Coordinates of C-alpha atoms in Angstrom, one line a residue:
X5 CA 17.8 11.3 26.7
X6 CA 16.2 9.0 29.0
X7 CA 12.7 8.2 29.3
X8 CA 10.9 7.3 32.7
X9 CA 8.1 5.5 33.1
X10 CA 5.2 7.6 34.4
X11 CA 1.0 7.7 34.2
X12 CA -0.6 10.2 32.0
X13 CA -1.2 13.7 33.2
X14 CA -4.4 14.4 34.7
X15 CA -5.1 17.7 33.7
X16 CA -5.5 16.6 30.4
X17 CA -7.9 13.6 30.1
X18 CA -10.9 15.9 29.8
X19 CA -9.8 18.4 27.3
X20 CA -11.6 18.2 24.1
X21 CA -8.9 17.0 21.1
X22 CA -9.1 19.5 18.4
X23 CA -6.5 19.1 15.7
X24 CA -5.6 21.1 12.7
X25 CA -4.4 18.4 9.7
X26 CA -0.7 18.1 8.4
X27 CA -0.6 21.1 5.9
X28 CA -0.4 19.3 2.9
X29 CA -2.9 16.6 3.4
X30 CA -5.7 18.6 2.1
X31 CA -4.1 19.3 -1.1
X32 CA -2.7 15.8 -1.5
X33 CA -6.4 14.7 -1.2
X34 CA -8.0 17.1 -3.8
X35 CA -5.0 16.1 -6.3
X36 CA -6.0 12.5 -5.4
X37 CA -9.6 12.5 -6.1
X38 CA -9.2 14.4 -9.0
X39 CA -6.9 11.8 -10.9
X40 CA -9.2 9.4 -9.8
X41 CA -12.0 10.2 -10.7
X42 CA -10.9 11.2 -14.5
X43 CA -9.5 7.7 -14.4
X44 CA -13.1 5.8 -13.6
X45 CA -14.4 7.9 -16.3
X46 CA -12.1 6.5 -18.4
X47 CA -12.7 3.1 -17.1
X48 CA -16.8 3.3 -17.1
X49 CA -16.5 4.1 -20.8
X50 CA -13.9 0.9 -21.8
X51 CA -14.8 -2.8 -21.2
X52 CA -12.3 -3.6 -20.5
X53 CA -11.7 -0.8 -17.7
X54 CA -15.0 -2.1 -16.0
X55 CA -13.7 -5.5 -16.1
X56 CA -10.2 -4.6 -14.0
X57 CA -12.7 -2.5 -11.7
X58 CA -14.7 -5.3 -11.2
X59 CA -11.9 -7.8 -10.0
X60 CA -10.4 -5.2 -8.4
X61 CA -13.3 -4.4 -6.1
X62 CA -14.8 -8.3 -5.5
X63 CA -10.5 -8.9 -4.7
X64 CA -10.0 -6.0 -2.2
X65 CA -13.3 -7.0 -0.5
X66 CA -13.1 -10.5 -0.1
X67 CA -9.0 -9.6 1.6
X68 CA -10.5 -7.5 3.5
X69 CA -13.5 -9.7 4.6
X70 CA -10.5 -12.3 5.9
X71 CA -8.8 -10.0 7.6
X72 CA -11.9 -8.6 9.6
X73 CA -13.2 -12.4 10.1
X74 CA -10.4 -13.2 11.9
X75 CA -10.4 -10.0 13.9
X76 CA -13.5 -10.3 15.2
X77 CA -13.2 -14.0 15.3
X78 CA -9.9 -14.6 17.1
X79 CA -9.2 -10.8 18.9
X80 CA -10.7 -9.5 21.8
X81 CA -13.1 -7.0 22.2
X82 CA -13.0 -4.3 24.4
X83 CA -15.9 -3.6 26.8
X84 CA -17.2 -3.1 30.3
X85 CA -16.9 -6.6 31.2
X86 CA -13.1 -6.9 29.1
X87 CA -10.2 -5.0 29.7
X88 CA -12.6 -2.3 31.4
X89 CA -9.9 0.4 31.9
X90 CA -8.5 -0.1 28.7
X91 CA -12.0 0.4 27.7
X92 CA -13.0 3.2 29.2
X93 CA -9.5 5.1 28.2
X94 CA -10.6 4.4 24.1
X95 CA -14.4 5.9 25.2
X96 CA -12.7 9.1 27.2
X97 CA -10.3 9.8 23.9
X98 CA -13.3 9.1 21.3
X99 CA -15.8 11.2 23.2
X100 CA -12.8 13.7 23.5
X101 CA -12.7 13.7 19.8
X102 CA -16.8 14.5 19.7
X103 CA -16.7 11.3 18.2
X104 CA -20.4 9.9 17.6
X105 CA -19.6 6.6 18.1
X106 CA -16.9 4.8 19.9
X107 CA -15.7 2.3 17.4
X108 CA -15.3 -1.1 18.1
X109 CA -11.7 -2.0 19.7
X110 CA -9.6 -5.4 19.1
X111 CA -6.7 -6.6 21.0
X112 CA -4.7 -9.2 18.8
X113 CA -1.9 -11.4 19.2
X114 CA 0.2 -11.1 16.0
X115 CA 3.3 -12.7 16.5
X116 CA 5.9 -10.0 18.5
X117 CA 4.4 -7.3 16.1
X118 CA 4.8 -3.6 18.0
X119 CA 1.8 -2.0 15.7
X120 CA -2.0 -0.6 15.7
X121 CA -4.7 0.5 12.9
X122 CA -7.7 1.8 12.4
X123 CA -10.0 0.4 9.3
X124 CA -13.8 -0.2 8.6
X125 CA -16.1 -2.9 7.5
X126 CA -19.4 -1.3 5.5
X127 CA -19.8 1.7 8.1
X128 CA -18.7 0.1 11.2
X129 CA -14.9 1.4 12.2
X130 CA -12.5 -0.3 14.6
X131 CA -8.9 -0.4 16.2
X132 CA -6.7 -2.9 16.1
X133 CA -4.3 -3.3 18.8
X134 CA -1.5 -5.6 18.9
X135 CA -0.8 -6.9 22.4
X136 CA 2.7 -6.9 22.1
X137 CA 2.6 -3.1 21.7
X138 CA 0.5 -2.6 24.8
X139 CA 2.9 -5.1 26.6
X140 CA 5.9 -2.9 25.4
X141 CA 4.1 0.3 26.5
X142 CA 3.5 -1.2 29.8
X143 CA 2.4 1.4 32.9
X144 CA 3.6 4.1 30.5
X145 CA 0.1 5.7 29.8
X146 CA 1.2 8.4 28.1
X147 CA 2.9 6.3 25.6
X148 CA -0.1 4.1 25.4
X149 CA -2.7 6.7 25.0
X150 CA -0.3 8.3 21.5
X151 CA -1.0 5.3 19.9
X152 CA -4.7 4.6 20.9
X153 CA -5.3 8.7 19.9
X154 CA -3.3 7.8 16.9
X155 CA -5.7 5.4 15.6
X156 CA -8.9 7.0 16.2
X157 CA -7.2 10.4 14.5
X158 CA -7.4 7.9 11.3
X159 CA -11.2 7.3 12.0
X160 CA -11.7 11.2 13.1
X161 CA -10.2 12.9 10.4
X162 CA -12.4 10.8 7.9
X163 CA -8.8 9.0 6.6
X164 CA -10.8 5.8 6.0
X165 CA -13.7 7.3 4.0
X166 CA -13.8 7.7 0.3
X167 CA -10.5 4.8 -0.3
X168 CA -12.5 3.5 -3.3
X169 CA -12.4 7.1 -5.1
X170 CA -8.9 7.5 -4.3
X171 CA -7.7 3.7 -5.0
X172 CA -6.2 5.0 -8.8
X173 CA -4.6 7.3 -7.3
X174 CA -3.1 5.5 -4.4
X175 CA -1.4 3.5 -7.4
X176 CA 0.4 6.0 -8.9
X177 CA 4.1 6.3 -7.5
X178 CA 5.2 9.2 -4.8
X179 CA 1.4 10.7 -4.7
X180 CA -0.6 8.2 -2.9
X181 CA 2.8 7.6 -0.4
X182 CA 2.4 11.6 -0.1
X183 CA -1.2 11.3 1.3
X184 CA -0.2 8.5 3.9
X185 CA 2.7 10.5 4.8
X186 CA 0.6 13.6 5.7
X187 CA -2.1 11.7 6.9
X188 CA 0.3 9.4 9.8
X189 CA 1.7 13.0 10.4
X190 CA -1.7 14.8 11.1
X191 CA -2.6 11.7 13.4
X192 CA 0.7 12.3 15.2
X193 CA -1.4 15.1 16.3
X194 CA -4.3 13.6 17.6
X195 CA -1.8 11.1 19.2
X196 CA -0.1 14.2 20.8
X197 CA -3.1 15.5 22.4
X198 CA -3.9 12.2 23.7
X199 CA -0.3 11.8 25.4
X200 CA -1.2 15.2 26.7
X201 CA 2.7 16.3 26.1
X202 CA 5.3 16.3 23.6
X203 CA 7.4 14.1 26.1
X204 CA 4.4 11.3 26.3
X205 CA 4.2 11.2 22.7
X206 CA 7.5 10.6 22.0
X207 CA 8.6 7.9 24.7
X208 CA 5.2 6.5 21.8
X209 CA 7.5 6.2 19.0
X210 CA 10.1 5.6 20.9
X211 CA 8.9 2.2 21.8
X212 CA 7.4 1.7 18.2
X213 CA 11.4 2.4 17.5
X214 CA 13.5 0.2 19.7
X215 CA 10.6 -2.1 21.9
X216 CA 9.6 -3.0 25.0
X217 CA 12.7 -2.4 26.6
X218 CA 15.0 -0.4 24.8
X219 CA 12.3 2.3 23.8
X220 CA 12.5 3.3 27.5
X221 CA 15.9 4.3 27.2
X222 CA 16.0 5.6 23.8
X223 CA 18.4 8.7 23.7
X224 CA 15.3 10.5 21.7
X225 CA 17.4 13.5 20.7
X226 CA 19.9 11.3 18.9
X227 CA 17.4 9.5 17.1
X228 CA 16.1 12.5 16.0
X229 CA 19.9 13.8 14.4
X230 CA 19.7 10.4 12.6
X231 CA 17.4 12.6 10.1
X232 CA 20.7 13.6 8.7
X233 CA 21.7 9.9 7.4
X234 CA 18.3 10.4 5.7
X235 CA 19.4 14.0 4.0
X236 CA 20.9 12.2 0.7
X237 CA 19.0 12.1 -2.7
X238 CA 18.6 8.3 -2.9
X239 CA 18.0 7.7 0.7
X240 CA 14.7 11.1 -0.1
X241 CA 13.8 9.3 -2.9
X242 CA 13.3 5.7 -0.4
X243 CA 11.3 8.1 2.0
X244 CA 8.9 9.4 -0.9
X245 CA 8.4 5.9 -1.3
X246 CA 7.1 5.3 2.0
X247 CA 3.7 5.4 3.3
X248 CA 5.1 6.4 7.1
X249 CA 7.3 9.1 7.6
X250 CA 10.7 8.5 9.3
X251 CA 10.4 8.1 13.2
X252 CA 13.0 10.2 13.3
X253 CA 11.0 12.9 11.4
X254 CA 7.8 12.3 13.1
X255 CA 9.3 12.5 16.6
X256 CA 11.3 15.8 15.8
X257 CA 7.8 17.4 14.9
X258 CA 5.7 16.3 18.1
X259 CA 8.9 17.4 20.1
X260 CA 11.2 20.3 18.5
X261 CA 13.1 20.7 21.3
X262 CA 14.7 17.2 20.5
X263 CA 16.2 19.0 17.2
X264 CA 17.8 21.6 19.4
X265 CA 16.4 24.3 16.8
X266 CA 18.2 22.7 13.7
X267 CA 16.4 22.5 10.6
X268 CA 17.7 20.1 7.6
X269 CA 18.8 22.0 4.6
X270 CA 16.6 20.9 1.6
X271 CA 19.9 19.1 0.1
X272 CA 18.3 15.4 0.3
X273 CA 15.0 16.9 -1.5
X274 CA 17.3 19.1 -4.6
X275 CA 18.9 15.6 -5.4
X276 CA 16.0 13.6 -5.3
X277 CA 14.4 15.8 -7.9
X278 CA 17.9 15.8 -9.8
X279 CA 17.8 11.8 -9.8
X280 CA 14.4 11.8 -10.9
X281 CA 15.0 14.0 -13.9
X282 CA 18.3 12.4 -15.0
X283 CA 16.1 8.9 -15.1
X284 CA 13.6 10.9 -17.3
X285 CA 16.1 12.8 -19.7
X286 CA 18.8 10.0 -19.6
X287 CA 16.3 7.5 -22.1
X288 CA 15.2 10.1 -23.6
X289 CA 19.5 11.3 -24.9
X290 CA 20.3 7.5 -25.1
X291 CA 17.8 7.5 -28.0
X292 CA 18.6 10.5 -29.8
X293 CA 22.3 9.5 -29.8
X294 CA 21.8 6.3 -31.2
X295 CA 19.2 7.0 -33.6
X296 CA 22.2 9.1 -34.6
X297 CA 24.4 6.5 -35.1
X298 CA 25.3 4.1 -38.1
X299 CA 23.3 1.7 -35.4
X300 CA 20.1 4.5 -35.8
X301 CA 20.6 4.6 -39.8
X302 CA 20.5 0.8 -39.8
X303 CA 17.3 0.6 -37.8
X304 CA 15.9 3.0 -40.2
X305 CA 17.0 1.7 -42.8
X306 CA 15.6 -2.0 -41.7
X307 CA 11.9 -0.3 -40.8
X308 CA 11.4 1.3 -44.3
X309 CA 12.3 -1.9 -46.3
X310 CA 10.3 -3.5 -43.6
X311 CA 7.4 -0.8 -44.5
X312 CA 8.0 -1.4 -48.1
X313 CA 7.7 -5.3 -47.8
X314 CA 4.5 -4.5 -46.1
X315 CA 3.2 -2.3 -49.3
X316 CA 3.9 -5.0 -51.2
X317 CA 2.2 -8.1 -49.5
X318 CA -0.9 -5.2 -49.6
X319 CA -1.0 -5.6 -53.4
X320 CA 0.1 -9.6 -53.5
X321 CA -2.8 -10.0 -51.4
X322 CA -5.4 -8.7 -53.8
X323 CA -4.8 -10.7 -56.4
X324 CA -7.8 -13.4 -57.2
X325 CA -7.1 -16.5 -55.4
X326 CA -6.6 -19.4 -58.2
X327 CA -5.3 -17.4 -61.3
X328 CA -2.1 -17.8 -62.8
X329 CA 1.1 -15.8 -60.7
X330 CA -1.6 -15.4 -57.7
X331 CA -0.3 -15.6 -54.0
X332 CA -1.8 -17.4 -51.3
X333 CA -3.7 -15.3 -49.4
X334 CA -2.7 -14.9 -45.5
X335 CA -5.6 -13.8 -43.4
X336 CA -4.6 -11.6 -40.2
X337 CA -6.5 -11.8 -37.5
X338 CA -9.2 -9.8 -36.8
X339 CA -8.5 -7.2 -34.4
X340 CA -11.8 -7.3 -32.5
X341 CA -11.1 -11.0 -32.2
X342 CA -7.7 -10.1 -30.6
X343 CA -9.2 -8.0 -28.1
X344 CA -11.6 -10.5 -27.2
X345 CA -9.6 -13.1 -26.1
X346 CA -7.1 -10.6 -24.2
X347 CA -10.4 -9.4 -22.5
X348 CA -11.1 -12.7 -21.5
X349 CA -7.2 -14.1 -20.5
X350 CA -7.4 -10.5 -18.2
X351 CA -10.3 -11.7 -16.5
X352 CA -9.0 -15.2 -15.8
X353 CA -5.7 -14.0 -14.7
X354 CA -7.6 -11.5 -12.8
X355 CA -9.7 -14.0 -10.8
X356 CA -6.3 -16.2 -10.4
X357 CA -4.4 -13.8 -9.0
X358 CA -7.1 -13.0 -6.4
X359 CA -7.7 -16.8 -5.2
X360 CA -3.7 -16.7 -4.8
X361 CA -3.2 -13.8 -2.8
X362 CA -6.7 -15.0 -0.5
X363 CA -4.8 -18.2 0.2
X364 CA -1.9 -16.3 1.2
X365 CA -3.9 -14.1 3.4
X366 CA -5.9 -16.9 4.7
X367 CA -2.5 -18.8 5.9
X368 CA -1.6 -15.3 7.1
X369 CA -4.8 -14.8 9.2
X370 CA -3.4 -18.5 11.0
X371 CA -0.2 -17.4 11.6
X372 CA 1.5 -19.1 8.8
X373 CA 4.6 -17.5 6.9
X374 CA 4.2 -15.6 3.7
X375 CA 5.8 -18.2 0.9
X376 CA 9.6 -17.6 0.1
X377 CA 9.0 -18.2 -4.2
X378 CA 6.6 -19.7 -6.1
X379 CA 7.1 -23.0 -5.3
X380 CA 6.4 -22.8 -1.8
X381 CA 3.1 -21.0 -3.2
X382 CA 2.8 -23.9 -5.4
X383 CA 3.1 -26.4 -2.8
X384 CA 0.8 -24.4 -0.2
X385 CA -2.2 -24.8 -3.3
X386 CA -1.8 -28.2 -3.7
X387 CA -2.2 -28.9 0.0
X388 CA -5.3 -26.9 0.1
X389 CA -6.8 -27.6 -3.2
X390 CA -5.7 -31.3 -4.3
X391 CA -8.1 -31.5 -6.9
X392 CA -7.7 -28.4 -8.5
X393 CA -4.5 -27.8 -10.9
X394 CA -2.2 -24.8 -9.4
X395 CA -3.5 -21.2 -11.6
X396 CA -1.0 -20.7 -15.0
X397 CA -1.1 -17.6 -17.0
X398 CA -3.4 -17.7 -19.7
X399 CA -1.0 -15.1 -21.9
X400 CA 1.8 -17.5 -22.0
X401 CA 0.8 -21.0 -20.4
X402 CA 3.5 -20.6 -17.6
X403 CA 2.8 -20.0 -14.0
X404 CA 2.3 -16.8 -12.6
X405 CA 5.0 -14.3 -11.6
X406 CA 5.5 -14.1 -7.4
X407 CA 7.8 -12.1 -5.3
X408 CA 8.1 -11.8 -1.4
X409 CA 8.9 -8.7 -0.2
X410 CA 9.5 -8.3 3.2
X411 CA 6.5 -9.1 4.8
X412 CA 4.1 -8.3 1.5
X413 CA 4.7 -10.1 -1.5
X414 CA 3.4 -9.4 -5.1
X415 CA 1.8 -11.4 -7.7
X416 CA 1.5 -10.9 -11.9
X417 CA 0.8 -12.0 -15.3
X418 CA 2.7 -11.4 -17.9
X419 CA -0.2 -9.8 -20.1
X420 CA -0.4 -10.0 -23.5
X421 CA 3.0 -8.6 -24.2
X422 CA 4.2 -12.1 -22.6
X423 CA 6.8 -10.1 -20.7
X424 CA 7.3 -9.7 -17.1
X425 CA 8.1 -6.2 -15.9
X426 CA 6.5 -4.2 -18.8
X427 CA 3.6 -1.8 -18.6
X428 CA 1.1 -4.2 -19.3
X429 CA 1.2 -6.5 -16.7
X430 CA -1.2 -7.6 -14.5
X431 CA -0.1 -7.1 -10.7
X432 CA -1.4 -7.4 -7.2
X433 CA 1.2 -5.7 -4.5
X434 CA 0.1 -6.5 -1.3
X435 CA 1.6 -3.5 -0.4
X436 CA -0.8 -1.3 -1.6
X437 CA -3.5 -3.0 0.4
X438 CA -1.9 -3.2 3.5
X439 CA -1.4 0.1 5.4
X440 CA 1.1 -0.2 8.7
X441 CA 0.0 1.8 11.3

């Protein structure tokens, strides 16, 4: 299917946008504010819990600050006297919306990046609009107007409110990618009613697909049968992992007609769920068979003369110091000691992970490149700060854990365990902060 380029219908532009949200989105939110709230109980009552909160919160707001500085700083406004037809199309769709106030709009150059989003700054909201995207969109104003829609849906349906009650649960794994998920596809909606047809829309996301010049083209319809490749339990699982839904997915619901009436059977979804309990119940038989084992009878065997060794250094110990047959007496450290100096190691490794990742997204916010390993990192500090020694992990002297992914990257400390990859480490995913629109 081929799309033409054509200007936005008319009869449309003065309808009011009233949308109902993605039908699990509600739910998703309730579940999410929930969890997270039982977990800052659980973190106002530990120390240590109001210490990660702490760091947490003064490192997600000082990111955030950069990225808004150079918004404001380096984009360009809309107004009356800038891009005045632009302009006045983000007024029409925001007072469409019964929005209150028409938030503040940003065209930025980012490099050939076809995207948009919506955030805030205290209580002032704005969209940010890549120029490349509006380049690809061109005289298509259909197109244009889904995304612009699109963005203010986010603002509109209150997506941007509340993101420090729900940040715990954002963490945990399929939930907070469930949210976003329902969330892009209610704004899909609002991005509909701003095309003012399912055809509009979708030319959208088809240029969000394939660009400035192939999107116009796009065969839609056979994008939309590529939700079959998808249909597989590994290739579900990915998808739950995804804060955006498929554009295949999104475009077959703004447009059903692309599917020709064919719904996926749930096959991709019954697999997932099997993959996910075999890597629950597949540990869990892997240790009852060897703890069945002459392997399981030794370890036993090992932890009770282990335990009995133990019993014994008890009594040793209490002998008096100095009298004939006495042992030396080995002091252990005192566990409120213990905690006290992994209290403080968190807090330094919590305050050096957050002046690494703000250098990254300061060089970020000047158009530099994420750093391909550590070194690069490394090298990146030293040229910044060439007084101050590069950040090591206080829990085992060594430098910090980093990964690029993509474009994100993450960041850790081993924690006390001295281990990477294990429960206890400290990590910043830049991921998790930064939402693609």
């Amino acid at each position: 299917m081929t799309a033409s380029v054509r200007p936005h219908p008319d009869r449309s532009r003065g309808a009011p946008i009233v949308v109902e949200r993605w039908h699990t989105e509600t739910p998703l939110f309730l579940i999410s504010a929930i969890i997270s709230i039982l977990v800052w109980i659980v973190a106002a009552v530990s120390v240590v819990g109001l210490v990660y909160a702490f760091f947490f919160a003064v490192f997600f707001f000082f990111v955030h600050l950069g990225f808004i500085s150079h918004v404001r700083g380096s984009g360009v406004r809309l107004g009356p006297e800038q891009f005045p037809e632009l302009h006045a199309r983000v007024v029409q769709l925001a007072r469409r919306m019964n929005m209150k106030t028409v938030p503040e709009t940003y065209v930025v150059q980012a490099g050939g990046a076809l995207n948009a989003l919506a955030t805030r700054f205290a209580r002032s909201h704005m969209v940010v609009l890549f120029s490349d995207l509006l380049d690809a969109c061109g005289e298509d104003e259909a197109a244009r107007d889904m995304i612009i829609a699109h963005e203010l849906g986010h603002i509109h349906a209150g997506h941007l409110d509340w993101r420090m009650l729900t940040l715990p649960a954002s963490l945990i794994p399929f939930l907070g990618h469930a949210l976003s998920r329902a969330r892009e596809y209610t704004c899909d909606r609002y991005g509909l009613a701003g095309a003012g047809s399912a055809d509009g829309a979708t030319r959208g996301l088809a240029i969000l697909a394939a660009g400035a010049v192939h999107g116009p083209k796009l065969n839609r319809a056979a994008l939309v049968r590529q939700r079959a490749d998808i249909n597989t339990g590994w290739m579900t699982l990915g998808s739950w992992l995804s804060t955006h839904p498929p554009l295949a997915k999104r475009m077959a619901q703004l447009d059903p007609s692309l599917a020709g009436g064919a719904k996926l059977p749930p096959t991709g979804a019954l697999r997932a769920v099997g993959i996910l309990a075999s890597l629950w119940l597949l540990p869990v038989i892997g240790a009852v068979a060897v703890m069945a084992s002459p392997v399981g009878t030794a370890y036993r065997q090992a932890m009770e003369s282990a335990r009995q060794g133990a019993a014994q250094a008890t009594l040793d110990a209490s002998a008096v110091p100095g009298e004939p047959g006495a042992e030396p007496v080995y002091a252990m450290e005192d566990p409120a000691e213990t905690a006290r100096r992994n209290a403080a190691n968190t807090a330094t490794a919590q305050r050096d992970l957050m002046k690494l990742a703000i250098l990254i997204e300061q060089g970020r916010a000047r158009g530099e490149p994420i750093p391909w390993n550590w070194e690069e990192l490394r090298d990146r500090w030293v040229a910044r700060n060439p007084n101050v020694p590069y950040p090591e992990d206080p829990f085992d002297s060594a430098t910090y854990g980093y990964e690029r992914i993509g474009e994100d990257y993450r960041l850790w400390s081993t924690g006390p365990d001295v281990q990477s990859y294990t429960e206890d480490d400290l990590v910043w995913d830049s991921r998790v902060q930064r939402g693609r629109r």
